[in-house]
Tab-separated table of C-alpha atoms in Angstrom:
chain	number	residue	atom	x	y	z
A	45	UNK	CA	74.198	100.553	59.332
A	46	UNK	CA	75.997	98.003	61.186
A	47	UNK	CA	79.518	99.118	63.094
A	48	UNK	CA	81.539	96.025	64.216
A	49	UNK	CA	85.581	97.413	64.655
A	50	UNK	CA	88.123	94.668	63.292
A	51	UNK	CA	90.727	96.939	65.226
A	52	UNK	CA	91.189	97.594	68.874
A	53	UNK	CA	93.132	100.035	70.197
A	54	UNK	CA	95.054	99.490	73.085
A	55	UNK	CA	96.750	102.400	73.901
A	56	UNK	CA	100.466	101.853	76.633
A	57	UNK	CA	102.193	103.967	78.747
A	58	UNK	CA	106.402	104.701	79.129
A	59	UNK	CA	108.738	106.563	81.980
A	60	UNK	CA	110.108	107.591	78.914
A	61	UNK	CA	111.286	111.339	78.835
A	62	UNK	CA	110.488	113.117	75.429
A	63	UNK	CA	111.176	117.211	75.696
A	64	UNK	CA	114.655	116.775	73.622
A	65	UNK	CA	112.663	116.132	70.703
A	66	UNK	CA	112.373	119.112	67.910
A	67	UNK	CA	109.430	117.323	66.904
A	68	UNK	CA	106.817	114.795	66.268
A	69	UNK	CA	105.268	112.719	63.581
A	70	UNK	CA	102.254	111.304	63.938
A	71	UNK	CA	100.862	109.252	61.266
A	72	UNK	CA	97.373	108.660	62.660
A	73	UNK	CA	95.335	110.051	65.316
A	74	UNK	CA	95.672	107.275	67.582
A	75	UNK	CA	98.901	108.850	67.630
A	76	UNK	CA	98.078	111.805	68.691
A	77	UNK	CA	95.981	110.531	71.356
A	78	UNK	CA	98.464	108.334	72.815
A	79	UNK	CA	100.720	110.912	73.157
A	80	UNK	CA	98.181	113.506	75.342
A	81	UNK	CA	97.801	110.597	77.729
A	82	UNK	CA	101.188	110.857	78.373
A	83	UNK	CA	99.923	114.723	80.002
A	84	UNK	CA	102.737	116.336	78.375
A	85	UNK	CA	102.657	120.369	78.024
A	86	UNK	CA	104.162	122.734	75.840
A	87	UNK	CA	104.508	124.003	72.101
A	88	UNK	CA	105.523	121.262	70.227
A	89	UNK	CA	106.157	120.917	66.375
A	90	UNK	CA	104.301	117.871	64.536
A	91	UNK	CA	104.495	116.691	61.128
A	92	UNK	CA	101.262	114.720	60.533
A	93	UNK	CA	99.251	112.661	57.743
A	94	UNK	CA	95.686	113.245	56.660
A	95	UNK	CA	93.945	116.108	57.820
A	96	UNK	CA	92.121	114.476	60.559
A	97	UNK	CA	95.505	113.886	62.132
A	98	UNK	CA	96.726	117.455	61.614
A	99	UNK	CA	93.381	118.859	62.854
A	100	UNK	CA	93.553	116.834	66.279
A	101	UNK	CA	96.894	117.392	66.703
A	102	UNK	CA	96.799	121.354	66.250
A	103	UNK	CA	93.616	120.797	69.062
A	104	UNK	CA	96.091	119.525	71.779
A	105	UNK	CA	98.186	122.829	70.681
A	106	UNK	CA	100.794	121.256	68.427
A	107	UNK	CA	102.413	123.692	65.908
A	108	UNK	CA	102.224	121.423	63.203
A	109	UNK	CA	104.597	122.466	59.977
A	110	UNK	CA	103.188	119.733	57.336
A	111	UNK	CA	100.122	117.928	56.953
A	112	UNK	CA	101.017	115.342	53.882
A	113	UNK	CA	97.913	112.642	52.731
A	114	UNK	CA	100.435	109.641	52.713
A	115	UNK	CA	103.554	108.311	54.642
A	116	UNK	CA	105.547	108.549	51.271
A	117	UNK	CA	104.396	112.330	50.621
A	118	UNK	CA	105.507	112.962	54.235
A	119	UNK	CA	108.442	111.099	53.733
A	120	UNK	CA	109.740	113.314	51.310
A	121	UNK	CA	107.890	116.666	52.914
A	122	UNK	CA	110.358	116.045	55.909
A	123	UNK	CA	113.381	115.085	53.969
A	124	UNK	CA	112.658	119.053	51.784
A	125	UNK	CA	112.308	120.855	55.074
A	126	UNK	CA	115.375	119.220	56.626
A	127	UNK	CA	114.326	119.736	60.050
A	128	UNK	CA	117.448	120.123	62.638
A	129	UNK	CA	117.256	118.049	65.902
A	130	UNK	CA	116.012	114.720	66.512
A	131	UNK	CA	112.349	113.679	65.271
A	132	UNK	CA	110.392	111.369	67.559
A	133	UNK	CA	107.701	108.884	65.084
A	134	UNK	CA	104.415	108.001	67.900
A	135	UNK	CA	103.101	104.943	66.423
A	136	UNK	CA	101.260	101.945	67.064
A	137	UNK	CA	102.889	98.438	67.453
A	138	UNK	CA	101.718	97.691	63.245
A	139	UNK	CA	102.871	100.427	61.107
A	140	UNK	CA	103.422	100.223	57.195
A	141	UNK	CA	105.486	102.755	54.987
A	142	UNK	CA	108.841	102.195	56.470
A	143	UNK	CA	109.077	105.874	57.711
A	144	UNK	CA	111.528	105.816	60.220
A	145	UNK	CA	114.081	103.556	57.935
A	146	UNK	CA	113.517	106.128	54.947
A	147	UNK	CA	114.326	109.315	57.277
A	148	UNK	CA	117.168	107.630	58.766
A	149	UNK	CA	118.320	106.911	55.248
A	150	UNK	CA	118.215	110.313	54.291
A	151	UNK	CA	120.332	111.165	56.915
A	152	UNK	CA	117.748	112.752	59.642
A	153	UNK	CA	118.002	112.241	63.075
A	154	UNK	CA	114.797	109.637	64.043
A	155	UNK	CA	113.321	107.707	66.814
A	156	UNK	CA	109.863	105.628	67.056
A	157	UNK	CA	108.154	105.241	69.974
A	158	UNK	CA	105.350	102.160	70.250
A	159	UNK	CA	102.508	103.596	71.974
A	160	UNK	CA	99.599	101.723	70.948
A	161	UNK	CA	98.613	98.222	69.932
A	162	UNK	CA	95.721	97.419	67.369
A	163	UNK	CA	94.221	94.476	68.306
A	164	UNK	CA	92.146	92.116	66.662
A	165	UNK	CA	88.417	92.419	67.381
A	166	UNK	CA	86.098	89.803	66.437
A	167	UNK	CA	82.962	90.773	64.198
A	168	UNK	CA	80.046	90.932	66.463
A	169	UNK	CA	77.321	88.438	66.118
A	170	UNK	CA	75.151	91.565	64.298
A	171	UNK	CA	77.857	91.981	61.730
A	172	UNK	CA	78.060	87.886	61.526
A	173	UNK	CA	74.749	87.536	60.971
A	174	UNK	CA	74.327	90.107	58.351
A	175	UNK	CA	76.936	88.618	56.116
A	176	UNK	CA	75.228	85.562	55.989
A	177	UNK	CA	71.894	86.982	54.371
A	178	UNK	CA	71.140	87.557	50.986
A	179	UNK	CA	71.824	91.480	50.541
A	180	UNK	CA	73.947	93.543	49.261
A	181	UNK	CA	76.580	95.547	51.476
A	182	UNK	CA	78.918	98.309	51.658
A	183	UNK	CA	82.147	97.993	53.378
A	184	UNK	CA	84.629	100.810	54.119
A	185	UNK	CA	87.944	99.523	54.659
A	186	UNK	CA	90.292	102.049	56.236
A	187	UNK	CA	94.052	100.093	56.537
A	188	UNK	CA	95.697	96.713	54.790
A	189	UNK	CA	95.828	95.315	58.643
A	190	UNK	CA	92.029	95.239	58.775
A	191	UNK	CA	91.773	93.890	55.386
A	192	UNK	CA	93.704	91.233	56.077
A	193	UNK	CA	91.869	90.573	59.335
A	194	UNK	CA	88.484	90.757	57.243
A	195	UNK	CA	89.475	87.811	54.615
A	196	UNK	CA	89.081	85.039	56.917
A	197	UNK	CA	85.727	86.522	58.003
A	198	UNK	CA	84.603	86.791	54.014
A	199	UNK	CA	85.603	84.072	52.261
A	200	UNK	CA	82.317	81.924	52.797
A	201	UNK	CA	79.070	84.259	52.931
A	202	UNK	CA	75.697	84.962	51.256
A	203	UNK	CA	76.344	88.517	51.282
A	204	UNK	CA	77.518	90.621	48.478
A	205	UNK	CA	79.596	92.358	49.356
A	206	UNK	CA	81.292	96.026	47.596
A	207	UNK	CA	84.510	97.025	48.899
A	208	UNK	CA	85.431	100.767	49.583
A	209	UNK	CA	89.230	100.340	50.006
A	210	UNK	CA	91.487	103.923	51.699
A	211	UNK	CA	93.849	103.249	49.278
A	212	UNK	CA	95.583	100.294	46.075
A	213	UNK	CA	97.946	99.018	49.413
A	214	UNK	CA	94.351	98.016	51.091
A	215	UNK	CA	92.649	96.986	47.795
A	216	UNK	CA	95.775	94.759	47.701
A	217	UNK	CA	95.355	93.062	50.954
A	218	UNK	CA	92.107	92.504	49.628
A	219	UNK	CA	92.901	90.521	46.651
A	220	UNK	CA	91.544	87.067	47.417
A	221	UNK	CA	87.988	88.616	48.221
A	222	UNK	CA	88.088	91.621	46.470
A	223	UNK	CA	85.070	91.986	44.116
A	224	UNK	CA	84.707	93.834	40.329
A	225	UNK	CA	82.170	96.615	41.693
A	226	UNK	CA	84.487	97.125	44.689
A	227	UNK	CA	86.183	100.942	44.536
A	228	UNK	CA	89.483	102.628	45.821
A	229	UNK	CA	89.286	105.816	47.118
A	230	UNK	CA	90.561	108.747	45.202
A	231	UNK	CA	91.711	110.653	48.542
A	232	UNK	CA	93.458	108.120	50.423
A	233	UNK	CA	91.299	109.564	53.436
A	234	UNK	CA	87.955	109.379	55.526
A	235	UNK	CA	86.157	111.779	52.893
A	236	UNK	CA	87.858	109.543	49.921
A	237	UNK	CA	86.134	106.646	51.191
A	238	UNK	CA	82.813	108.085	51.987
A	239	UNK	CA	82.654	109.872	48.660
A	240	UNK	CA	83.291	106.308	46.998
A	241	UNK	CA	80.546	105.255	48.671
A	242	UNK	CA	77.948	107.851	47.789
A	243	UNK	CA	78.817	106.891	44.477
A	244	UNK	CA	77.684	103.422	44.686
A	245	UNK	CA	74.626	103.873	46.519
A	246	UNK	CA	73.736	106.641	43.410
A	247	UNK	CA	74.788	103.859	41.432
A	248	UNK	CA	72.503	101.351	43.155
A	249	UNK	CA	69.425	103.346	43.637
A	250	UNK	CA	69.438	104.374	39.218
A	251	UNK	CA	69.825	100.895	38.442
């Protein structure tokens, strides 16, 4: 196994003040890590998606009311519980799902705060060199910004390649390289993709 990150993360700092919020939504765990270096105390409520989220976030002692395994099923888990005060969205400087526009839509009080960047990362020559033999790889692709950082990268190679896509928005951004033994996840989560995976190495080792 070869590991070669499209994505760094960067993660920034603010003066900002935050204890007026009711509570937090963090959409990844980046997220949630952001916000700890921040060294802020206290119960806080958090509304979070996937369950690795959740589960990091109710480590750094957030009360978390919702874990949801999409931005749209959070979307509308949020807008049901109609929380009162003002929600505060930690998210990284590329985020997809319009969540803050659709809560402010449906008439919740919302803020987003940038606290990370994901930055492109350049294969490493291990990962270069690998796509350039004759074999036949696996790749797990976890959000439609890496996929569309990984098209340039795949367009000319000896490798072939299957595709293990988080989700139909990734398998999208995927499109121009995206191959007929390639699968989507049925979870749109870490254990989604690595159960696709399973499946095509089973596949692989009866043919």
């Amino acid at each position: 196994m070869i590991i070669s990150p499209i994505i760094r993360i960067s993660f920034l700092t603010t003066d900002d003040e935050f204890d007026h919020y009711s509570a937090f939504i963090f959409t990844s765990g980046n997220g949630v890590e952001a916000f700890l270096r921040l060294a802020m105390d206290g119960p806080r409520g958090a509304y979070c998606v996937g369950q690795k989220t959740s589960d990091l976030a109710r480590q750094a002692g957030f009360q978390v009311a919702a874990t949801a395994p999409t931005v749209d099923d959070l979307v509308k888990t949020i807008v049901q519980a109609n929380p009162r005060g003002e929600l505060l969205h930690i998210r990284g400087e590329h985020s997809v799902g319009d969540l803050d526009k659709r809560l402010t839509e449906a008439g919740l009080k919302i803020r987003s705060k940038t606290l990370y960047q994901q930055l492109e990362e350049p294969l490493n020559d291990a990962a270069m060199a690998l796509l350039q033999r004759d074999t036949h790889l696996i790749l797990p692709v976890f959000s439609p910004r890496s996929a569309r950082l990984l098209v340039p990268y795949l367009q000319d190679i000896r490798a072939r390649i299957d595709f293990v896509a988080i989700s139909d928005a990734v398998k999208a951004a995927l499109e121009p390289i995206w191959t007929d033994s390639s699968l989507v996840a049925r979870r749109p989560d870490a254990d989604g993709v690595f159960d696709r995976i399973k499946e095509i190495v089973a596949c692989r080792q009866n043919a």
